[in-house]
mmCIF file of C-alpha atoms and ligand atoms in Angstrom:
data_model
loop_
_atom_site.group_PDB
_atom_site.id
_atom_site.type_symbol
_atom_site.label_atom_id
_atom_site.label_comp_id
_atom_site.label_asym_id
_atom_site.label_seq_id
_atom_site.Cartn_x
_atom_site.Cartn_y
_atom_site.Cartn_z
ATOM 1 C CA MET A 1 -47.922 -89.907 55.674
ATOM 2 C CA ALA A 2 -51.207 -89.719 54.900
ATOM 3 C CA ARG A 3 -51.949 -86.190 53.943
ATOM 4 C CA ILE A 4 -55.063 -83.944 53.374
ATOM 5 C CA VAL A 5 -55.062 -82.414 49.844
ATOM 6 C CA ALA A 6 -58.119 -81.008 49.348
ATOM 7 C CA GLY A 7 -61.217 -79.950 50.828
ATOM 8 C CA ILE A 8 -64.520 -79.135 49.406
ATOM 9 C CA GLY A 9 -67.438 -77.548 50.075
ATOM 10 C CA SER A 10 -71.422 -78.513 49.748
ATOM 11 C CA SER A 11 -74.538 -78.148 50.106
ATOM 12 C CA HIS A 12 -77.044 -80.517 51.466
ATOM 13 C CA VAL A 13 -80.914 -80.357 50.411
ATOM 14 C CA PRO A 14 -82.217 -83.740 50.927
ATOM 15 C CA ALA A 15 -84.227 -82.654 47.347
ATOM 16 C CA ILE A 16 -81.274 -83.045 45.543
ATOM 17 C CA GLY A 17 -81.373 -86.794 46.676
ATOM 18 C CA ALA A 18 -85.084 -87.578 45.509
ATOM 19 C CA ALA A 19 -84.055 -85.315 42.588
ATOM 20 C CA ILE A 20 -81.071 -88.353 41.896
ATOM 21 C CA ASP A 21 -82.685 -91.441 42.959
ATOM 22 C CA ASN A 22 -86.201 -90.960 40.820
ATOM 23 C CA GLY A 23 -84.854 -89.868 36.979
ATOM 24 C CA LYS A 24 -85.071 -86.154 37.309
ATOM 25 C CA THR A 25 -81.409 -84.852 37.029
ATOM 26 C CA GLU A 26 -82.519 -84.295 33.792
ATOM 27 C CA GLU A 27 -85.014 -81.995 34.495
ATOM 28 C CA PRO A 28 -84.161 -77.826 34.049
ATOM 29 C CA TYR A 29 -84.987 -76.877 37.938
ATOM 30 C CA TRP A 30 -82.320 -79.941 38.697
ATOM 31 C CA LYS A 31 -80.204 -79.830 35.647
ATOM 32 C CA ARG A 32 -79.099 -75.707 36.545
ATOM 33 C CA ILE A 33 -77.857 -77.783 39.718
ATOM 34 C CA PHE A 34 -76.571 -80.670 38.901
ATOM 35 C CA SER A 35 -74.665 -79.038 35.650
ATOM 36 C CA GLY A 36 -72.739 -77.122 38.254
ATOM 37 C CA PHE A 37 -71.023 -80.209 39.604
ATOM 38 C CA GLU A 38 -69.956 -81.386 36.262
ATOM 39 C CA LYS A 39 -66.582 -80.005 36.608
ATOM 40 C CA SER A 40 -66.269 -81.519 40.687
ATOM 41 C CA GLN A 41 -67.056 -84.666 39.124
ATOM 42 C CA ALA A 42 -64.267 -84.888 36.619
ATOM 43 C CA TRP A 43 -61.778 -83.358 39.628
ATOM 44 C CA MET A 44 -62.977 -85.947 41.906
ATOM 45 C CA ARG A 45 -62.043 -88.802 38.477
ATOM 46 C CA GLU A 46 -58.755 -87.612 38.163
ATOM 47 C CA THR A 47 -58.201 -86.243 42.235
ATOM 48 C CA LYS A 48 -58.726 -90.215 43.108
ATOM 49 C CA PRO A 49 -58.747 -90.058 47.052
ATOM 50 C CA ASP A 50 -57.658 -92.661 48.962
ATOM 51 C CA VAL A 51 -60.395 -92.316 51.809
ATOM 52 C CA ALA A 52 -62.702 -89.030 52.643
ATOM 53 C CA ILE A 53 -63.457 -87.314 55.619
ATOM 54 C CA VAL A 54 -67.154 -85.678 55.579
ATOM 55 C CA VAL A 55 -68.196 -83.536 57.549
ATOM 56 C CA TYR A 56 -72.126 -83.408 58.143
ATOM 57 C CA ASN A 57 -75.045 -83.449 60.075
ATOM 58 C CA ASP A 58 -77.566 -85.970 61.476
ATOM 59 C CA HIS A 59 -81.051 -84.479 60.965
ATOM 60 C CA ALA A 60 -82.786 -86.617 64.275
ATOM 61 C CA SER A 61 -82.140 -89.568 62.230
ATOM 62 C CA ALA A 62 -79.355 -91.557 63.334
ATOM 63 C CA PHE A 63 -79.461 -89.680 67.019
ATOM 64 C CA SER A 64 -82.729 -88.977 68.203
ATOM 65 C CA VAL A 65 -83.140 -85.668 69.782
ATOM 66 C CA GLU A 66 -82.689 -87.824 73.350
ATOM 67 C CA MET A 67 -79.042 -87.968 72.343
ATOM 68 C CA ILE A 68 -77.069 -85.584 70.297
ATOM 69 C CA PRO A 69 -73.288 -85.606 69.900
ATOM 70 C CA THR A 70 -71.190 -82.509 69.063
ATOM 71 C CA PHE A 71 -69.168 -84.143 67.526
ATOM 72 C CA ALA A 72 -68.964 -87.857 66.254
ATOM 73 C CA LEU A 73 -66.632 -89.666 64.407
ATOM 74 C CA GLY A 74 -67.357 -92.659 63.025
ATOM 75 C CA CYS A 75 -64.959 -95.531 63.761
ATOM 76 C CA ALA A 76 -67.208 -98.101 62.160
ATOM 77 C CA ALA A 77 -66.535 -100.268 59.259
ATOM 78 C CA GLU A 78 -69.704 -99.858 57.544
ATOM 79 C CA PHE A 79 -72.408 -96.816 57.929
ATOM 80 C CA PRO A 80 -75.773 -97.921 56.424
ATOM 81 C CA PRO A 81 -78.398 -95.228 54.995
ATOM 82 C CA ALA A 82 -80.464 -94.284 57.788
ATOM 83 C CA ASP A 83 -84.854 -94.342 56.852
ATOM 84 C CA GLU A 84 -85.898 -90.769 56.843
ATOM 85 C CA GLY A 85 -89.480 -91.428 56.989
ATOM 86 C CA TRP A 86 -89.810 -92.227 53.476
ATOM 87 C CA GLY A 87 -87.265 -95.271 53.000
ATOM 88 C CA PRO A 88 -83.936 -95.631 53.379
ATOM 89 C CA ARG A 89 -81.910 -93.723 50.303
ATOM 90 C CA PRO A 90 -80.835 -96.318 47.306
ATOM 91 C CA VAL A 91 -77.267 -95.801 47.575
ATOM 92 C CA PRO A 92 -74.610 -98.073 48.734
ATOM 93 C CA VAL A 93 -73.707 -98.826 52.302
ATOM 94 C CA VAL A 94 -70.912 -96.195 53.082
ATOM 95 C CA GLU A 95 -68.021 -98.728 53.555
ATOM 96 C CA GLY A 96 -65.490 -96.545 56.402
ATOM 97 C CA HIS A 97 -61.939 -97.071 57.194
ATOM 98 C CA PRO A 98 -61.997 -98.026 61.179
ATOM 99 C CA ALA A 99 -58.345 -98.061 61.309
ATOM 100 C CA LEU A 100 -57.448 -94.213 59.862
ATOM 101 C CA ALA A 101 -60.700 -93.090 61.576
ATOM 102 C CA SER A 102 -59.720 -94.651 65.078
ATOM 103 C CA HIS A 103 -56.478 -92.805 64.666
ATOM 104 C CA ILE A 104 -58.004 -89.813 64.308
ATOM 105 C CA ALA A 105 -59.694 -90.298 67.376
ATOM 106 C CA GLN A 106 -57.248 -91.243 69.493
ATOM 107 C CA SER A 107 -55.198 -88.218 67.889
ATOM 108 C CA VAL A 108 -58.213 -84.843 68.139
ATOM 109 C CA ILE A 109 -58.936 -86.537 71.698
ATOM 110 C CA LEU A 110 -55.431 -86.913 73.349
ATOM 111 C CA ASP A 111 -55.323 -83.162 71.475
ATOM 112 C CA GLU A 112 -58.217 -82.158 73.912
ATOM 113 C CA PHE A 113 -61.187 -82.029 71.657
ATOM 114 C CA ASP A 114 -63.764 -84.481 73.244
ATOM 115 C CA LEU A 115 -65.361 -86.701 69.702
ATOM 116 C CA THR A 116 -67.900 -88.968 70.852
ATOM 117 C CA ILE A 117 -66.568 -92.577 69.005
ATOM 118 C CA CYS A 118 -69.544 -94.025 66.834
ATOM 119 C CA ASN A 119 -68.594 -98.295 66.259
ATOM 120 C CA LYS A 120 -72.338 -98.298 64.706
ATOM 121 C CA MET A 121 -74.181 -95.218 63.205
ATOM 122 C CA GLU A 122 -75.961 -94.336 60.250
ATOM 123 C CA VAL A 123 -76.419 -92.013 57.798
ATOM 124 C CA ASP A 124 -79.120 -89.594 56.205
ATOM 125 C CA HIS A 125 -78.792 -86.752 53.803
ATOM 126 C CA GLY A 126 -77.010 -84.252 55.259
ATOM 127 C CA MET A 127 -74.171 -87.369 54.324
ATOM 128 C CA THR A 128 -74.959 -89.138 51.302
ATOM 129 C CA VAL A 129 -76.292 -86.312 49.132
ATOM 130 C CA PRO A 130 -73.084 -84.230 48.650
ATOM 131 C CA MET A 131 -71.290 -87.953 48.548
ATOM 132 C CA ASN A 132 -73.649 -88.331 45.280
ATOM 133 C CA LEU A 133 -72.555 -85.115 44.188
ATOM 134 C CA LEU A 134 -68.980 -85.057 43.776
ATOM 135 C CA PHE A 135 -68.812 -89.055 43.283
ATOM 136 C CA GLY A 136 -72.366 -89.156 40.780
ATOM 137 C CA LYS A 137 -75.305 -91.834 41.063
ATOM 138 C CA VAL A 138 -73.569 -94.908 42.498
ATOM 139 C CA ALA A 139 -76.116 -98.424 42.337
ATOM 140 C CA LYS A 140 -76.898 -99.070 45.405
ATOM 141 C CA ASN A 141 -75.760 -102.101 45.129
ATOM 142 C CA SER A 142 -72.040 -101.097 44.323
ATOM 143 C CA HIS A 143 -69.660 -99.603 45.538
ATOM 144 C CA TRP A 144 -68.742 -94.984 46.234
ATOM 145 C CA PRO A 145 -65.315 -94.613 45.774
ATOM 146 C CA CYS A 146 -63.074 -94.644 48.274
ATOM 147 C CA PRO A 147 -63.442 -95.295 51.970
ATOM 148 C CA VAL A 148 -65.615 -92.484 54.117
ATOM 149 C CA ILE A 149 -65.096 -91.373 57.530
ATOM 150 C CA PRO A 150 -68.364 -89.564 58.801
ATOM 151 C CA LEU A 151 -67.761 -86.761 61.121
ATOM 152 C CA ALA A 152 -71.155 -85.631 62.272
ATOM 153 C CA VAL A 153 -71.052 -82.445 64.333
ATOM 154 C CA ASN A 154 -74.797 -80.841 65.947
ATOM 155 C CA VAL A 155 -76.347 -78.385 64.157
ATOM 156 C CA VAL A 156 -79.797 -79.073 65.284
ATOM 157 C CA MET A 157 -80.083 -78.235 68.902
ATOM 158 C CA TYR A 158 -78.956 -75.257 70.635
ATOM 159 C CA PRO A 159 -76.125 -74.612 71.080
ATOM 160 C CA PRO A 160 -73.973 -76.390 68.840
ATOM 161 C CA PRO A 161 -70.201 -75.937 68.302
ATOM 162 C CA THR A 162 -68.631 -72.220 67.517
ATOM 163 C CA GLY A 163 -67.400 -71.317 64.679
ATOM 164 C CA HIS A 164 -63.727 -70.711 66.051
ATOM 165 C CA ARG A 165 -63.675 -74.500 67.884
ATOM 166 C CA CYS A 166 -64.950 -76.198 64.522
ATOM 167 C CA TYR A 167 -61.873 -74.213 62.842
ATOM 168 C CA MET A 168 -59.447 -75.222 65.532
ATOM 169 C CA LEU A 169 -60.799 -78.794 65.663
ATOM 170 C CA GLY A 170 -59.693 -79.273 61.420
ATOM 171 C CA LYS A 171 -56.712 -77.929 62.363
ATOM 172 C CA ALA A 172 -56.287 -81.415 64.895
ATOM 173 C CA ILE A 173 -57.939 -83.592 62.006
ATOM 174 C CA ARG A 174 -55.000 -82.204 59.930
ATOM 175 C CA LYS A 175 -52.626 -83.020 62.624
ATOM 176 C CA ALA A 176 -53.889 -86.725 63.262
ATOM 177 C CA VAL A 177 -53.815 -87.757 59.630
ATOM 178 C CA GLU A 178 -50.351 -86.155 59.004
ATOM 179 C CA SER A 179 -49.255 -88.653 62.072
ATOM 180 C CA TYR A 180 -50.789 -91.711 60.624
ATOM 181 C CA PRO A 181 -48.427 -93.747 58.776
ATOM 182 C CA GLU A 182 -49.623 -95.326 56.407
ATOM 183 C CA ASP A 183 -49.575 -93.130 52.365
ATOM 184 C CA LEU A 184 -52.962 -92.397 52.072
ATOM 185 C CA LYS A 185 -54.148 -89.419 49.807
ATOM 186 C CA VAL A 186 -57.532 -87.686 51.478
ATOM 187 C CA VAL A 187 -59.838 -85.430 51.035
ATOM 188 C CA ILE A 188 -62.340 -83.454 53.709
ATOM 189 C CA PHE A 189 -65.808 -82.018 52.857
ATOM 190 C CA GLY A 190 -67.631 -79.545 54.730
ATOM 191 C CA THR A 191 -71.445 -79.603 53.991
ATOM 192 C CA GLY A 192 -74.571 -78.067 54.816
ATOM 193 C CA GLY A 193 -75.686 -74.566 54.283
ATOM 194 C CA LEU A 194 -75.591 -72.374 52.889
ATOM 195 C CA SER A 195 -78.072 -69.859 53.523
ATOM 196 C CA HIS A 196 -81.673 -71.342 54.025
ATOM 197 C CA GLN A 197 -84.677 -71.618 56.994
ATOM 198 C CA ILE A 198 -87.571 -74.201 56.716
ATOM 199 C CA SER A 199 -90.006 -72.858 58.734
ATOM 200 C CA GLY A 200 -91.531 -69.958 61.450
ATOM 201 C CA PRO A 201 -92.690 -66.604 59.907
ATOM 202 C CA ARG A 202 -88.771 -66.091 58.078
ATOM 203 C CA ALA A 203 -89.013 -69.972 56.133
ATOM 204 C CA GLY A 204 -87.655 -69.146 52.368
ATOM 205 C CA LEU A 205 -85.299 -66.881 53.869
ATOM 206 C CA ILE A 206 -81.647 -66.700 51.680
ATOM 207 C CA ASN A 207 -78.629 -64.443 51.322
ATOM 208 C CA SER A 208 -76.835 -64.214 48.469
ATOM 209 C CA LYS A 209 -74.815 -61.673 49.140
ATOM 210 C CA TRP A 210 -74.192 -63.235 52.817
ATOM 211 C CA ASP A 211 -73.261 -66.350 51.240
ATOM 212 C CA LYS A 212 -70.935 -64.864 48.302
ATOM 213 C CA SER A 213 -69.223 -63.052 51.217
ATOM 214 C CA PHE A 214 -68.712 -66.620 53.544
ATOM 215 C CA LEU A 215 -67.398 -68.115 50.140
ATOM 216 C CA ASP A 216 -64.742 -65.447 49.722
ATOM 217 C CA ASN A 217 -63.540 -65.351 53.456
ATOM 218 C CA LEU A 218 -63.332 -69.268 53.331
ATOM 219 C CA SER A 219 -61.277 -69.302 50.860
ATOM 220 C CA LYS A 220 -59.040 -66.407 51.713
ATOM 221 C CA ALA A 221 -59.827 -64.957 55.195
ATOM 222 C CA PRO A 222 -60.937 -68.118 56.966
ATOM 223 C CA GLN A 223 -59.748 -66.122 60.685
ATOM 224 C CA LYS A 224 -62.464 -63.994 59.844
ATOM 225 C CA LEU A 225 -65.641 -66.638 60.068
ATOM 226 C CA ALA A 226 -64.217 -68.039 62.479
ATOM 227 C CA LYS A 227 -65.035 -64.735 64.713
ATOM 228 C CA ILE A 228 -68.654 -65.108 63.495
ATOM 229 C CA PRO A 229 -71.168 -65.869 66.588
ATOM 230 C CA HIS A 230 -74.080 -68.512 65.798
ATOM 231 C CA VAL A 231 -76.148 -65.306 65.936
ATOM 232 C CA ASP A 232 -75.212 -63.431 63.022
ATOM 233 C CA TYR A 233 -75.352 -66.824 61.157
ATOM 234 C CA MET A 234 -78.841 -67.087 62.232
ATOM 235 C CA ARG A 235 -79.653 -63.376 61.155
ATOM 236 C CA GLU A 236 -77.785 -62.704 58.310
ATOM 237 C CA ALA A 237 -77.901 -66.641 56.618
ATOM 238 C CA GLY A 238 -81.439 -68.166 58.866
ATOM 239 C CA ALA A 239 -81.821 -70.817 61.294
ATOM 240 C CA GLU A 240 -80.355 -73.656 59.223
ATOM 241 C CA GLY A 241 -77.757 -71.234 58.207
ATOM 242 C CA ILE A 242 -75.898 -72.539 61.323
ATOM 243 C CA GLU A 243 -74.794 -75.435 59.469
ATOM 244 C CA MET A 244 -72.075 -73.045 58.285
ATOM 245 C CA VAL A 245 -70.334 -73.594 60.955
ATOM 246 C CA MET A 246 -69.039 -77.501 59.396
ATOM 247 C CA TRP A 247 -67.441 -75.940 56.696
ATOM 248 C CA LEU A 248 -64.806 -74.004 58.625
ATOM 249 C CA ILE A 249 -63.650 -78.323 60.197
ATOM 250 C CA MET A 250 -62.743 -78.362 56.687
ATOM 251 C CA ARG A 251 -61.131 -75.032 55.773
ATOM 252 C CA GLY A 252 -58.972 -75.081 59.402
ATOM 253 C CA ALA A 253 -57.666 -79.083 57.680
ATOM 254 C CA LEU A 254 -56.022 -77.232 55.170
ATOM 255 C CA ASP A 255 -53.138 -75.045 54.698
ATOM 256 C CA ASP A 256 -53.844 -71.113 55.544
ATOM 257 C CA LYS A 257 -53.534 -70.242 51.865
ATOM 258 C CA VAL A 258 -55.016 -72.409 49.234
ATOM 259 C CA ASP A 259 -55.920 -72.308 45.862
ATOM 260 C CA GLU A 260 -59.620 -71.720 44.842
ATOM 261 C CA VAL A 261 -59.972 -74.523 41.755
ATOM 262 C CA TYR A 262 -63.769 -74.330 41.160
ATOM 263 C CA ARG A 263 -66.968 -72.806 42.631
ATOM 264 C CA PHE A 264 -70.470 -72.678 42.433
ATOM 265 C CA TYR A 265 -73.666 -71.026 43.882
ATOM 266 C CA THR A 266 -76.690 -71.236 42.496
ATOM 267 C CA VAL A 267 -80.601 -70.130 44.322
ATOM 268 C CA PRO A 268 -82.524 -71.911 44.906
ATOM 269 C CA ALA A 269 -82.808 -75.678 45.217
ATOM 270 C CA SER A 270 -85.913 -76.453 47.388
ATOM 271 C CA ASN A 271 -85.708 -74.292 49.928
ATOM 272 C CA THR A 272 -81.809 -73.124 49.837
ATOM 273 C CA ALA A 273 -79.757 -71.924 48.504
ATOM 274 C CA VAL A 274 -77.210 -74.248 47.093
ATOM 275 C CA GLY A 275 -72.992 -73.535 47.175
ATOM 276 C CA HIS A 276 -69.645 -75.868 46.608
ATOM 277 C CA ILE A 277 -65.848 -75.010 46.490
ATOM 278 C CA ILE A 278 -63.016 -76.492 45.818
ATOM 279 C CA LEU A 279 -60.027 -75.167 47.495
ATOM 280 C CA GLU A 280 -56.603 -77.564 46.908
ATOM 281 C CA ASN A 281 -53.291 -77.794 49.619
ATOM 282 C CA ARG A 282 -50.330 -76.369 47.845
ATOM 283 C CA LYS A 283 -48.004 -77.707 49.957
ATOM 284 C CA ARG A 284 -47.291 -81.079 48.903
ATOM 285 C CA GLY A 285 -50.829 -82.538 47.905
ATOM 286 C CA GLY A 286 -51.395 -79.541 45.399
ATOM 287 C CA LYS A 287 -52.306 -80.398 41.520
ATOM 288 C CA ALA A 288 -48.442 -80.311 40.324
ATOM 289 C CA ALA A 289 -47.636 -81.757 42.893
ATOM 290 C CA ARG A 290 -50.137 -85.488 42.642
ATOM 291 C CA LYS A 291 -49.393 -85.803 38.782
ATOM 292 C CA GLY A 292 -45.456 -85.403 39.052
ATOM 293 C CA LYS A 293 -45.228 -82.089 36.975
ATOM 294 C CA PRO A 294 -42.927 -79.391 37.770
ATOM 295 C CA ALA A 295 -44.616 -76.890 40.467
ATOM 296 C CA THR A 296 -45.900 -73.655 39.242
ATOM 297 C CA ALA A 297 -43.797 -70.264 39.585
ATOM 298 C CA LYS A 298 -46.980 -69.325 42.280
ATOM 299 C CA HIS A 299 -46.479 -73.039 43.695
ATOM 300 C CA LYS A 300 -42.563 -72.741 44.068
ATOM 301 C CA ARG A 301 -43.287 -69.304 45.636
ATOM 302 C CA ALA A 302 -45.654 -70.654 48.228
ATOM 303 C CA ALA A 303 -43.465 -73.322 48.930
ATOM 304 C CA ALA A 304 -40.195 -70.919 49.358
ATOM 305 C CA ARG A 305 -42.368 -68.706 52.102
ATOM 306 C CA VAL A 306 -42.863 -72.665 54.104
ATOM 307 C CA LYS A 307 -40.242 -72.269 57.044
ATOM 308 C CA PRO A 308 -38.447 -75.493 57.278
ATOM 309 C CA ALA A 309 -39.402 -75.945 60.903
ATOM 310 C CA GLN A 310 -42.984 -75.445 60.298
ATOM 311 C CA VAL A 311 -42.173 -78.591 57.126
ATOM 312 C CA ARG A 312 -40.672 -81.040 60.381
ATOM 313 C CA GLY A 313 -44.046 -80.006 62.037
ATOM 314 C CA ARG A 314 -46.280 -81.449 60.189
HETATM 315 C C1 DHB B 1 -83.862 -78.208 53.263
HETATM 316 C C2 DHB B 1 -82.601 -78.069 53.351
HETATM 317 C C3 DHB B 1 -82.077 -78.881 54.545
HETATM 318 O O1 DHB B 1 -80.716 -78.697 55.001
HETATM 319 C C4 DHB B 1 -82.228 -80.148 55.520
HETATM 320 O O2 DHB B 1 -81.669 -80.437 56.190
HETATM 321 C C5 DHB B 1 -83.707 -80.032 54.788
HETATM 322 C C6 DHB B 1 -84.448 -79.218 53.776
HETATM 323 C C7 DHB B 1 -85.015 -77.743 51.601
HETATM 324 O O3 DHB B 1 -84.134 -76.644 51.833
HETATM 325 O O4 DHB B 1 -85.776 -78.113 51.750
HETATM 326 FE FE1 FE B 2 -79.916 -79.616 56.791
#
């Protein structure tokens, strides 16, 4: 059975991609940001996922304003980097996992979430920047460390999906993954945010208090976040802060109670507050289980609270 072992939240600022591509990561401004992802890259090397699902948003790169799917699942074998105005980023083509992606499409659509199936799609900084932050720099003629299933979410044209819809979609994705027969270790990314506003009179807005509270609730009380209306994101986190709803898809795909294994927050990168979190599932997929080590007392207590029916149902 495939299983989701962890969720990763990460911002996606395009200038971070430009800093990587132009060899600027050691400059003090950028070092402050990249050093916050060193532990995460070590965690990723140790976790070695078989597949990553990356929930991200397209910025009118693959989908123009003529056609904007609310949720678009990449079922293709590969996804080339998009040209965002200064040429495609020099990163490898993203290799997909068509079999698992089609299985997720079938399971989730039959569960009444109407995804758009994309058999051809280019991916922009919304996807490749978080991948670089977690996987490190990967040469253009090389390969990303694992296949990736992109899930594009509309947060660029009103109305984006609600946080609640995103959270429930995460749960449906988890069910889909866990009904896939092959043993695959899957991680899911929620990307975008945190607070930022790029244009208009409030351009430059950052709200660290809101961001930190979002990260706290994401870890411990995600149901609270699922109730936040769009207008609150806009008011508190800026117009582009609405990207944060995508993190709720990742969170919905995890256990109700998770272990927060890492968090990083810094302000700013370009116009944006950079937030990052790694949340591990406790049951089956936790660190101890993955390494075959005896579970800690904390893990054992968590496992004891799970009713057998719940285990069978998953
Ligand atoms: C910036 C942030 C974004 O999320 C984006 O899509 C484009 C630009 C920025 O901070 O400059
Ligand atoms: Fe963005």
